[in-house]
Amino acid sequence: HFCILIQIDKEREGEQIDKALLKNVLDIFVEIGMGQMDCYEQDFEAPMLEDTGVYYSHKASSWILDDSCPAYMLKSEECLKKERDRVAHYLHSSSEAKLVEKVQHELLVNFSTQLLEKENSGCRALLRDDKVDDLSRMYRLYHKIPKGLDPVATIFKQHITAEGMLLVQQAEDAASNQVILGFFDSQVLIRKVIELHDKYLAYVSDCFQNHTLFHKAMKEAFEIFCNKTVGGSPSAELLATFCDNILKKGGSEKLSDEAIEDILEKVVKLLAYISDKDLFAEFYRKKLARRLLFERSANEEHEKSILTKLKQQCGGQFTSKMEGMVTDLTLAKDNQNEFENYLSNNPNAHPGIDLSVNVLTTGFWPSYKSSDLNLPSEMVRGVQVFKEFYDTKSKHRKLTWIYSLGSCQLIGNFEAKKIEMVVSTYQAAILLLFNTSDRLSYSEIMTQSNLGHEDLVRLLHSLSCAKYKILIKEPISKTVSPNDIFEFNPKFTDRMRRIKIPLPVVDERKKVVEDVDKDRRYAIDAAIVRIMKSRKVLGHQQLVSECVEQLSRMFKPDIKAIKKRMEDLIARDYLERDKENANLFRYLA
């Protein structure tokens, strides 16, 4: 057999040998065994495998020092191919798996760490330089080796995490440099994260053959940087703002319907990595409400499409309120048509103004404060007439008017010309006070409108200190104070015949977070009771871990919050502690 091994090593070095002769000799080893492979395996195969190990160990020790990672992999792939050819030409087929394993061990397993972590050409460098072919070769070489892909997947995860964290840091730097983050930069960040996702999803598919290890690595990497707060905004808010910009009229980019569908699909995929999905839902619902109620939605089909995608991703409970909101608006249009028919059939019921009302289902929409605004006399008749109409449809439903969401069109009789002004109901209520008074103090306006200080400052600022100065303020300044006096500005004019007087949007982040925290308390209570109802008796640690598992689909529950809810449920006699073991809880039916 030594002669045979010498011949095989010569062939490995590129010399020509008599393959037919070798095959005949090796066939004799098999035939001697009379159907058994003992003779072939002991007298030839075992020494051959040992010799192969020595041969490739020597080669690998030299190549790992001199060659780049791609060059080393090319040589390894070529060697494995030639060893398989060797089996086909003159070795017995049963040797193939053992021979390949021996070569893999010497070339790939023994030098795995040095190869994958080569400074300028290893796995990190290949990912950095987009060397798709080399990464594909790395996958081909290592996927058949037990746990061979684990270090590759680890480097893949670290690389994506570093790239994602760099994007977050760039956005954070932009925010701290006073660049307006709330709109533009958050859009840039989400777009770059989407591009990053597209890029590495293609790597998983094309280079790594959709192997679960790489899907997992990518998921874990995105979960790290997709849950960072940027510029004071949680990632859930940034994603909801991004969606709002895509879906509302006059968004930052003009995209085709296909492009919008594509990007909405990708946004929903990103949501899978965000742990506070309930926070996203609340921010999204607030923004959806504004799009629907102020007719800012660019396309109803896109609104429905993303809700379908969100439903598939997060379940029916996640989107039920949002779907209800979209349906409400459709029903509201029908209701408005019925109201107009009612008015045309009842001449005595005319409200005195053109009136359009959206009737909404309380449970679907975000909570709004129903103000105690003193409605201007011009509007009171309209509210009364609509209530009379609605009572003909249903006497069992109570209407609560949300004036903060209303809008009005007023005609301003200025000296130069008449100008139509589009304002909020609150702004209209203040302006209409000046039909009967030339000058009003801040306190008089507060008394007559019945509005609070916070609302009134914003409203008077929008009418006297901003772009359109419909009111003149004394003293003239850029801020409103309780000592100011206001009067109508007859000299006001504008080149447009119709103007919209904006009212700055209140930062709703604090209220959204508070609402979500309140909902989470209920969710934790429900989860604890559900678990204890089925288990009856449970240890503290098991109860906490089961609670976390149940709730993690929507948010990452805080352990302290769970403990606090457990104490509250004990106080309310839902649970009790075991008298002998304080870490054991019992359900009180």
XYZ file of C-alpha atoms in Angstrom:
589
model
C 0.000 0.000 0.000
C 2.985 2.351 0.449
C 3.518 2.312 -3.303
C -0.105 3.276 -3.853
C 0.150 6.175 -1.363
C 3.284 7.436 -3.094
C 1.409 7.378 -6.421
C -1.572 9.284 -4.902
C 0.728 11.963 -3.425
C 2.497 12.298 -6.789
C -0.865 12.916 -8.451
C -1.706 15.492 -5.772
C 1.495 17.297 -6.760
C 0.363 17.384 -10.380
C 2.262 14.410 -11.824
C 0.641 11.978 -14.278
C 0.039 8.473 -12.922
C -1.542 5.262 -14.209
C -5.034 5.541 -12.731
C -6.272 2.346 -14.399
C -3.474 0.349 -12.734
C -4.288 1.860 -9.332
C -7.957 0.997 -9.761
C -7.141 -2.617 -10.607
C -4.865 -2.949 -7.574
C -7.474 -1.431 -5.233
C -10.214 -3.645 -6.682
C -8.086 -6.623 -5.548
C -8.256 -5.339 -1.931
C -12.052 -5.347 -2.235
C -12.231 -8.773 -3.913
C -9.995 -10.401 -1.286
C -12.637 -9.413 1.281
C -15.238 -11.632 -0.436
C -17.999 -9.029 0.077
C -16.471 -7.658 3.290
C -14.556 -4.343 3.280
C -12.230 -5.167 6.212
C -9.175 -5.818 4.038
C -9.667 -2.582 1.963
C -10.361 -0.440 5.042
C -7.555 -1.780 7.287
C -4.776 -2.462 4.797
C -5.326 0.523 2.490
C -7.952 3.055 3.559
C -6.728 3.717 7.117
C -3.094 4.416 6.070
C -4.368 6.413 3.066
C -6.475 8.670 5.308
C -3.544 9.147 7.701
C -1.244 10.037 4.813
C -3.910 12.448 3.450
C -4.071 14.168 6.830
C -0.304 14.636 6.972
C -0.220 15.891 3.358
C -2.943 18.529 3.796
C -1.791 19.552 7.248
C 1.571 20.466 5.714
C -0.115 22.336 2.825
C -2.512 24.220 5.131
C 0.298 25.346 7.455
C 2.031 26.965 4.482
C -1.059 28.426 2.751
C -2.535 30.011 5.916
C 0.626 32.138 6.263
C 1.061 33.133 2.627
C -2.431 33.323 1.105
C -5.404 35.662 1.515
C -8.649 34.143 2.757
C -10.220 34.039 -0.787
C -7.054 32.439 -2.262
C -6.943 29.849 0.557
C -10.627 29.012 0.010
C -10.101 28.640 -3.742
C -7.275 26.157 -3.125
C -9.360 24.293 -0.539
C -12.336 24.038 -2.885
C -10.088 22.785 -5.691
C -8.486 20.179 -3.388
C -11.891 18.873 -2.275
C -12.997 18.608 -5.894
C -9.846 16.669 -6.846
C -10.262 14.279 -3.903
C -13.831 13.536 -5.035
C -12.546 12.987 -8.589
C -9.909 10.638 -7.129
C -12.657 8.520 -5.599
C -14.516 8.456 -8.906
C -11.382 7.380 -10.821
C -9.856 4.643 -8.666
C -10.864 4.593 -4.977
C -13.885 2.733 -3.627
C -16.997 4.941 -3.314
C -17.222 4.189 0.427
C -14.025 6.210 0.936
C -15.473 9.493 -0.335
C -17.149 10.718 2.877
C -14.123 9.780 5.038
C -11.652 11.339 2.605
C -13.625 14.584 2.273
C -14.015 14.809 6.048
C -10.250 14.351 6.525
C -9.424 17.094 3.975
C -12.044 19.442 5.446
C -10.656 18.861 8.920
C -7.077 19.700 7.941
C -7.819 22.614 5.608
C -10.938 24.186 7.102
C -11.554 23.041 10.670
C -8.022 23.263 12.073
C -7.425 26.713 10.602
C -11.012 28.025 10.841
C -10.332 30.904 13.261
C -7.157 32.097 11.490
C -8.839 31.889 8.095
C -12.121 33.628 8.985
C -10.403 36.363 10.996
C -7.564 37.197 8.580
C -6.988 40.912 9.016
C -7.458 42.287 5.502
C -9.184 39.411 3.744
C -11.184 37.426 6.319
C -14.956 37.246 6.698
C -15.286 40.823 8.021
C -13.292 42.218 5.092
C -15.348 40.190 2.591
C -18.575 41.624 4.074
C -17.108 45.134 4.140
C -16.003 44.922 0.495
C -19.164 43.151 -0.776
C -17.244 40.091 -1.989
C -20.351 38.081 -2.789
C -18.614 35.239 -4.677
C -16.080 34.682 -1.891
C -18.815 34.694 0.767
C -20.763 32.154 -1.264
C -17.628 29.969 -1.438
C -17.171 30.320 2.320
C -20.742 29.078 2.813
C -20.198 26.144 0.418
C -17.031 25.086 2.217
C -18.317 25.371 5.774
C -22.007 24.406 5.600
C -21.233 20.658 5.536
C -18.954 20.891 8.572
C -20.773 20.454 11.928
C -21.037 23.932 13.533
C -18.775 25.198 10.738
C -21.090 28.117 9.964
C -21.449 29.301 13.582
C -18.403 31.644 13.551
C -19.394 32.954 10.074
C -22.895 33.787 11.358
C -21.414 35.452 14.458
C -19.198 37.707 12.316
C -22.198 38.406 10.023
C -24.258 39.524 13.040
C -21.427 41.702 14.409
C -20.891 43.324 11.006
C -24.595 44.202 10.498
C -24.873 45.474 14.079
C -21.861 47.764 13.583
C -23.280 49.159 10.323
C -26.708 49.705 11.901
C -25.258 51.378 15.001
C -23.243 53.693 12.735
C -26.484 54.835 11.039
C -28.089 55.436 14.444
C -25.033 57.383 15.630
C -25.059 59.557 12.493
C -28.744 60.356 13.061
C -28.084 61.075 16.748
C -25.201 63.410 15.834
C -27.476 65.223 13.377
C -30.109 65.616 16.113
C -27.626 66.941 18.674
C -26.337 69.420 16.065
C -29.849 70.921 16.033
C -30.658 69.571 12.564
C -34.460 69.173 12.404
C -34.793 65.485 13.193
C -38.522 65.150 13.801
C -39.261 65.134 10.077
C -36.382 64.930 7.635
C -33.571 63.063 9.364
C -35.807 60.394 10.822
C -36.912 59.725 7.244
C -33.272 59.435 6.146
C -32.492 57.034 9.001
C -35.433 54.710 8.264
C -34.638 54.740 4.540
C -31.013 53.796 5.232
C -32.103 51.015 7.595
C -34.443 49.702 4.871
C -31.543 49.765 2.371
C -29.356 47.925 4.900
C -32.094 45.312 5.345
C -32.471 44.845 1.585
C -28.725 44.436 1.175
C -28.202 41.804 3.859
C -31.416 39.950 3.101
C -29.952 39.468 -0.394
C -26.740 38.154 1.229
C -28.764 35.663 3.297
C -30.620 34.542 0.190
C -27.816 34.514 -2.400
C -24.618 33.845 -0.419
C -25.957 31.827 2.497
C -28.797 29.935 0.751
C -31.450 31.148 3.215
C -29.836 29.173 6.035
C -31.739 29.675 9.303
C -28.508 30.531 11.148
C -28.056 33.656 9.028
C -31.722 34.683 9.229
C -31.336 34.447 13.013
C -28.058 36.439 12.976
C -29.685 39.170 10.896
C -32.780 39.290 13.119
C -30.690 39.614 16.285
C -28.521 42.351 14.735
C -31.516 44.431 13.600
C -33.206 44.009 16.991
C -30.175 45.686 18.599
C -30.078 48.937 16.616
C -33.751 49.103 15.602
C -34.688 49.637 19.254
C -32.498 52.660 19.894
C -33.923 56.085 20.754
C -32.769 58.799 18.351
C -33.085 62.500 19.116
C -35.420 61.732 22.006
C -37.785 59.764 19.753
C -38.270 56.028 20.313
C -37.795 53.911 17.180
C -41.518 53.030 17.252
C -42.326 56.729 16.792
C -39.737 57.172 14.006
C -41.257 54.261 12.085
C -44.808 55.588 12.532
C -43.664 59.054 11.373
C -42.018 57.482 8.328
C -45.283 55.714 7.429
C -47.212 58.959 7.926
C -44.910 60.779 5.522
C -45.363 58.079 2.880
C -49.156 57.949 3.249
C -50.136 61.601 3.642
C -50.678 64.167 0.904
C -47.605 66.179 0.050
C -45.114 63.720 1.547
C -41.408 64.349 1.046
C -41.144 62.170 -2.064
C -43.359 61.540 -5.032
C -43.477 57.763 -5.408
C -45.399 55.514 -7.780
C -48.116 53.235 -6.370
C -45.824 50.220 -6.840
C -42.949 51.959 -5.031
C -45.243 52.895 -2.124
C -46.509 49.302 -1.830
C -42.921 48.042 -1.879
C -41.723 50.439 0.815
C -44.756 49.756 3.045
C -43.979 46.034 2.800
C -40.418 46.754 3.960
C -41.532 49.008 6.820
C -43.763 46.226 8.165
C -40.762 43.847 8.021
C -38.759 46.333 10.112
C -41.587 46.439 12.666
C -40.870 42.751 13.388
C -37.574 43.843 15.001
C -39.140 46.514 17.225
C -39.907 45.283 20.728
C -42.463 48.006 21.608
C -45.002 47.202 18.902
C -47.811 48.583 21.062
C -46.043 51.967 21.124
C -45.786 51.918 17.317
C -49.510 51.085 17.114
C -50.453 54.075 19.296
C -48.234 56.545 17.417
C -49.485 55.129 14.111
C -53.123 55.417 15.254
C -52.647 59.079 16.260
C -51.159 59.918 12.885
C -53.766 57.851 11.005
C -56.484 59.801 12.850
C -55.031 63.113 11.652
C -54.741 61.845 8.070
C -58.337 60.633 8.036
C -60.027 63.497 9.917
C -58.193 66.322 8.145
C -58.406 64.628 4.723
C -54.630 64.384 4.471
C -54.493 60.758 3.363
C -53.141 60.504 -0.182
C -54.730 57.159 -1.061
C -57.333 55.046 0.748
C -56.117 51.845 -0.948
C -52.602 52.303 0.475
C -54.103 52.900 3.936
C -55.997 49.602 3.686
C -53.009 47.803 2.184
C -50.620 48.583 5.063
C -53.296 47.574 7.589
C -53.567 44.200 5.821
C -49.774 43.803 6.011
C -49.736 44.799 9.707
C -52.557 42.343 10.398
C -50.607 39.496 8.762
C -47.474 40.441 10.738
C -48.943 41.203 14.174
C -52.441 39.661 14.251
C -56.012 40.948 14.080
C -56.008 42.488 17.556
C -53.150 44.790 16.534
C -55.098 46.425 13.689
C -58.739 46.096 14.821
C -59.008 49.705 16.054
C -57.224 51.096 12.983
C -59.510 49.138 10.644
C -62.465 50.479 12.648
C -61.201 54.043 12.074
C -61.047 53.590 8.289
C -64.532 52.015 8.287
C -65.843 54.858 10.494
C -64.860 57.441 7.895
C -66.717 55.547 5.170
C -69.818 55.342 7.387
C -69.409 59.022 8.320
C -69.671 60.007 4.645
C -72.930 58.051 4.343
C -74.144 59.690 7.560
C -73.338 63.161 6.210
C -75.325 62.412 3.035
C -78.293 61.359 5.184
C -77.949 64.593 7.192
C -78.034 66.683 4.026
C -81.152 64.797 2.840
C -82.731 65.415 6.259
C -82.067 69.167 5.933
C -83.507 69.345 2.418
C -86.684 67.547 3.625
C -87.021 69.718 6.755
C -86.794 73.430 5.782
C -87.291 74.532 9.412
C -84.236 72.570 10.543
C -81.593 74.611 8.717
C -78.496 75.069 10.928
C -77.705 78.549 9.607
C -74.236 77.487 8.440
C -72.906 74.792 6.136
C -72.157 71.938 8.505
C -70.272 68.687 7.960
C -70.029 66.197 10.846
C -67.986 63.010 11.271
C -69.604 60.605 13.731
C -66.914 58.309 15.147
C -66.978 55.205 17.355
C -65.333 56.128 20.673
C -63.452 52.843 21.189
C -61.610 52.917 17.844
C -60.062 56.383 18.022
C -57.365 57.868 20.262
C -58.764 59.596 23.337
C -59.316 63.327 22.889
C -60.358 65.797 25.559
C -63.914 66.978 24.977
C -63.459 70.683 25.648
C -65.894 72.920 27.504
C -65.468 75.527 24.773
C -68.193 78.137 24.772
C -69.355 77.545 21.228
C -70.011 80.763 19.242
C -73.725 81.516 18.842
C -73.346 81.092 15.056
C -72.473 77.401 15.626
C -74.828 76.492 18.470
C -77.859 76.103 16.169
C -75.863 73.707 13.921
C -74.980 71.420 16.833
C -78.631 71.361 17.985
C -79.969 70.545 14.499
C -77.480 67.722 14.015
C -78.441 66.233 17.405
C -82.130 66.324 16.382
C -81.241 64.541 13.138
C -79.101 61.933 14.922
C -81.864 61.216 17.440
C -84.066 60.135 14.526
C -81.454 57.447 13.775
C -80.607 56.322 17.304
C -81.818 57.507 20.700
C -79.435 55.197 22.590
C -76.164 56.770 21.516
C -74.652 59.803 23.185
C -72.846 62.348 21.017
C -69.719 63.902 22.527
C -68.427 66.843 20.509
C -64.658 67.090 20.006
C -64.211 70.715 18.946
C -60.396 70.431 18.995
C -60.588 68.293 15.822
C -62.928 70.630 13.949
C -62.140 73.127 11.216
C -64.018 76.183 9.935
C -64.025 78.458 6.928
C -64.538 82.137 7.814
C -64.768 85.194 5.574
C -62.578 88.030 6.873
C -63.883 91.476 5.856
C -60.606 93.376 5.638
C -60.241 96.902 4.194
C -58.264 95.787 1.135
C -60.393 92.761 0.252
C -62.320 89.822 1.626
C -60.171 86.792 2.433
C -61.425 83.284 3.140
C -59.641 81.854 6.198
C -59.370 78.117 6.959
C -58.984 77.797 10.737
C -59.593 75.343 13.568
C -62.894 75.539 15.473
C -60.972 76.963 18.452
C -59.397 79.701 16.299
C -62.794 80.466 14.773
C -64.374 80.765 18.239
C -61.778 83.416 19.215
C -62.019 85.373 15.938
C -65.831 85.480 16.110
C -65.588 87.236 19.496
C -64.304 90.283 17.569
C -67.587 90.594 15.641
C -69.087 92.187 18.750
C -65.982 93.707 20.396
C -63.232 95.935 19.009
C -60.714 95.234 21.779
C -60.481 92.307 24.183
C -57.997 91.524 26.930
C -56.458 88.095 27.400
C -58.596 87.488 30.489
C -61.794 88.586 28.684
C -61.064 86.160 25.841
C -60.419 83.412 28.397
C -63.722 84.112 30.184
C -65.801 84.334 27.000
C -64.258 81.266 25.303
C -63.942 79.172 28.491
C -60.559 77.856 27.258
C -57.582 77.023 29.496
C -54.298 78.944 29.540
C -52.318 76.299 27.593
C -54.791 76.228 24.668
C -55.338 79.983 24.672
C -51.642 80.908 24.430
C -51.216 78.650 21.383
C -54.354 79.996 19.698
C -53.642 83.686 20.251
C -50.021 83.208 19.184
C -51.173 81.638 15.871
C -53.496 84.606 15.203
C -51.278 87.512 16.333
C -47.578 86.504 16.350
C -47.173 84.054 13.450
C -47.253 84.491 9.657
C -50.853 85.775 9.450
C -51.483 88.596 11.943
C -55.293 88.666 11.939
C -55.204 90.186 15.420
C -53.029 93.077 16.621
C -51.464 92.480 20.030
C -50.436 95.109 22.556
C -47.633 95.216 23.425
C -46.124 93.962 20.175
C -43.899 90.919 20.903
C -43.303 87.351 19.779
C -44.882 85.804 22.860
C -48.343 85.938 24.402
C -48.821 86.866 28.064
C -51.949 87.187 30.295
C -51.561 91.002 30.351
C -51.914 91.413 26.555
C -54.726 93.265 24.767
C -55.987 92.144 21.325
C -57.933 93.813 18.557
C -59.007 92.914 15.014
C -56.508 93.963 12.305
C -58.558 95.592 9.477
C -55.348 96.398 7.526
C -54.423 92.727 7.120
C -54.107 91.541 3.519
C -52.503 88.753 1.533
C -51.917 88.052 -2.154
C -54.048 84.907 -1.816
C -57.833 85.010 -1.574
C -57.837 81.887 0.600
C -55.374 81.230 3.412
C -54.923 78.442 5.951
C -53.861 79.669 9.376
C -51.817 76.851 10.908
C -52.005 75.892 14.559
C -48.761 74.304 15.831
C -49.238 70.615 16.607
C -48.790 69.816 20.295
C -46.020 67.286 20.946
C -48.112 64.206 21.713
C -45.188 61.932 22.588
C -45.658 62.270 26.363
C -49.401 61.513 26.176
C -48.887 58.550 23.822
C -46.287 57.036 26.179
C -48.604 57.591 29.174
C -51.564 55.960 27.353
C -49.413 52.972 26.353
C -48.087 52.581 29.919
C -51.670 52.530 31.208
C -52.673 49.884 28.637
C -49.604 47.833 29.589
C -50.705 47.737 33.215
C -54.015 46.221 32.145
C -52.215 43.771 29.816
C -49.859 42.609 32.608
C -52.808 42.191 35.025
C -54.690 40.126 32.439
C -51.637 37.941 31.692
C -50.965 37.213 35.397
C -54.612 36.327 36.071
C -54.769 34.169 32.914
C -51.628 32.239 33.907
C -52.667 31.782 37.547
C -56.184 30.756 36.595
C -54.811 27.807 34.632
C -51.884 26.938 36.951
C -53.551 27.657 40.359
C -50.171 27.624 42.200
C -46.922 28.959 40.738
C -43.468 30.083 41.840
C -42.447 33.733 41.508
C -39.789 33.113 38.831
C -42.037 30.896 36.668
C -44.888 33.431 36.881
C -42.619 36.298 35.797
C -41.060 34.316 32.904
C -44.456 33.062 31.624
C -45.788 36.612 31.827
C -42.821 37.965 29.818
C -43.292 35.218 27.217
C -47.020 35.959 26.806
C -46.549 39.718 26.449
C -43.353 39.838 24.370
C -45.257 39.743 21.056
C -46.453 43.298 21.712
C -43.922 44.816 24.123
C -40.949 43.985 26.306
C -42.415 44.031 29.815
C -40.348 45.553 32.612
C -39.720 43.019 35.411
C -40.287 45.704 38.066
C -43.654 46.553 36.488
C -44.692 42.878 36.607
C -43.750 42.652 40.308
C -45.707 45.840 41.018
C -48.809 44.436 39.270
C -48.460 41.186 41.257
C -48.502 43.180 44.513
C -51.550 45.112 43.306
C -53.397 41.874 42.433
C -52.594 40.522 45.919
C -54.049 43.706 47.436
C -57.178 43.241 45.287
C -57.528 39.575 46.377
C -56.831 37.968 43.006
C -53.681 36.263 44.334
C -52.193 35.378 47.703
C -48.693 34.460 48.860
C -48.108 31.042 50.395
C -47.838 31.443 54.183
C -44.725 29.281 54.387
C -43.042 30.156 51.067
C -43.160 33.852 50.129
C -42.048 33.025 46.560
C -45.124 30.869 45.910
C -48.416 32.368 44.707
C -51.957 30.963 44.763
C -54.884 32.000 42.599
C -57.975 33.047 44.545
C -61.005 31.960 42.521
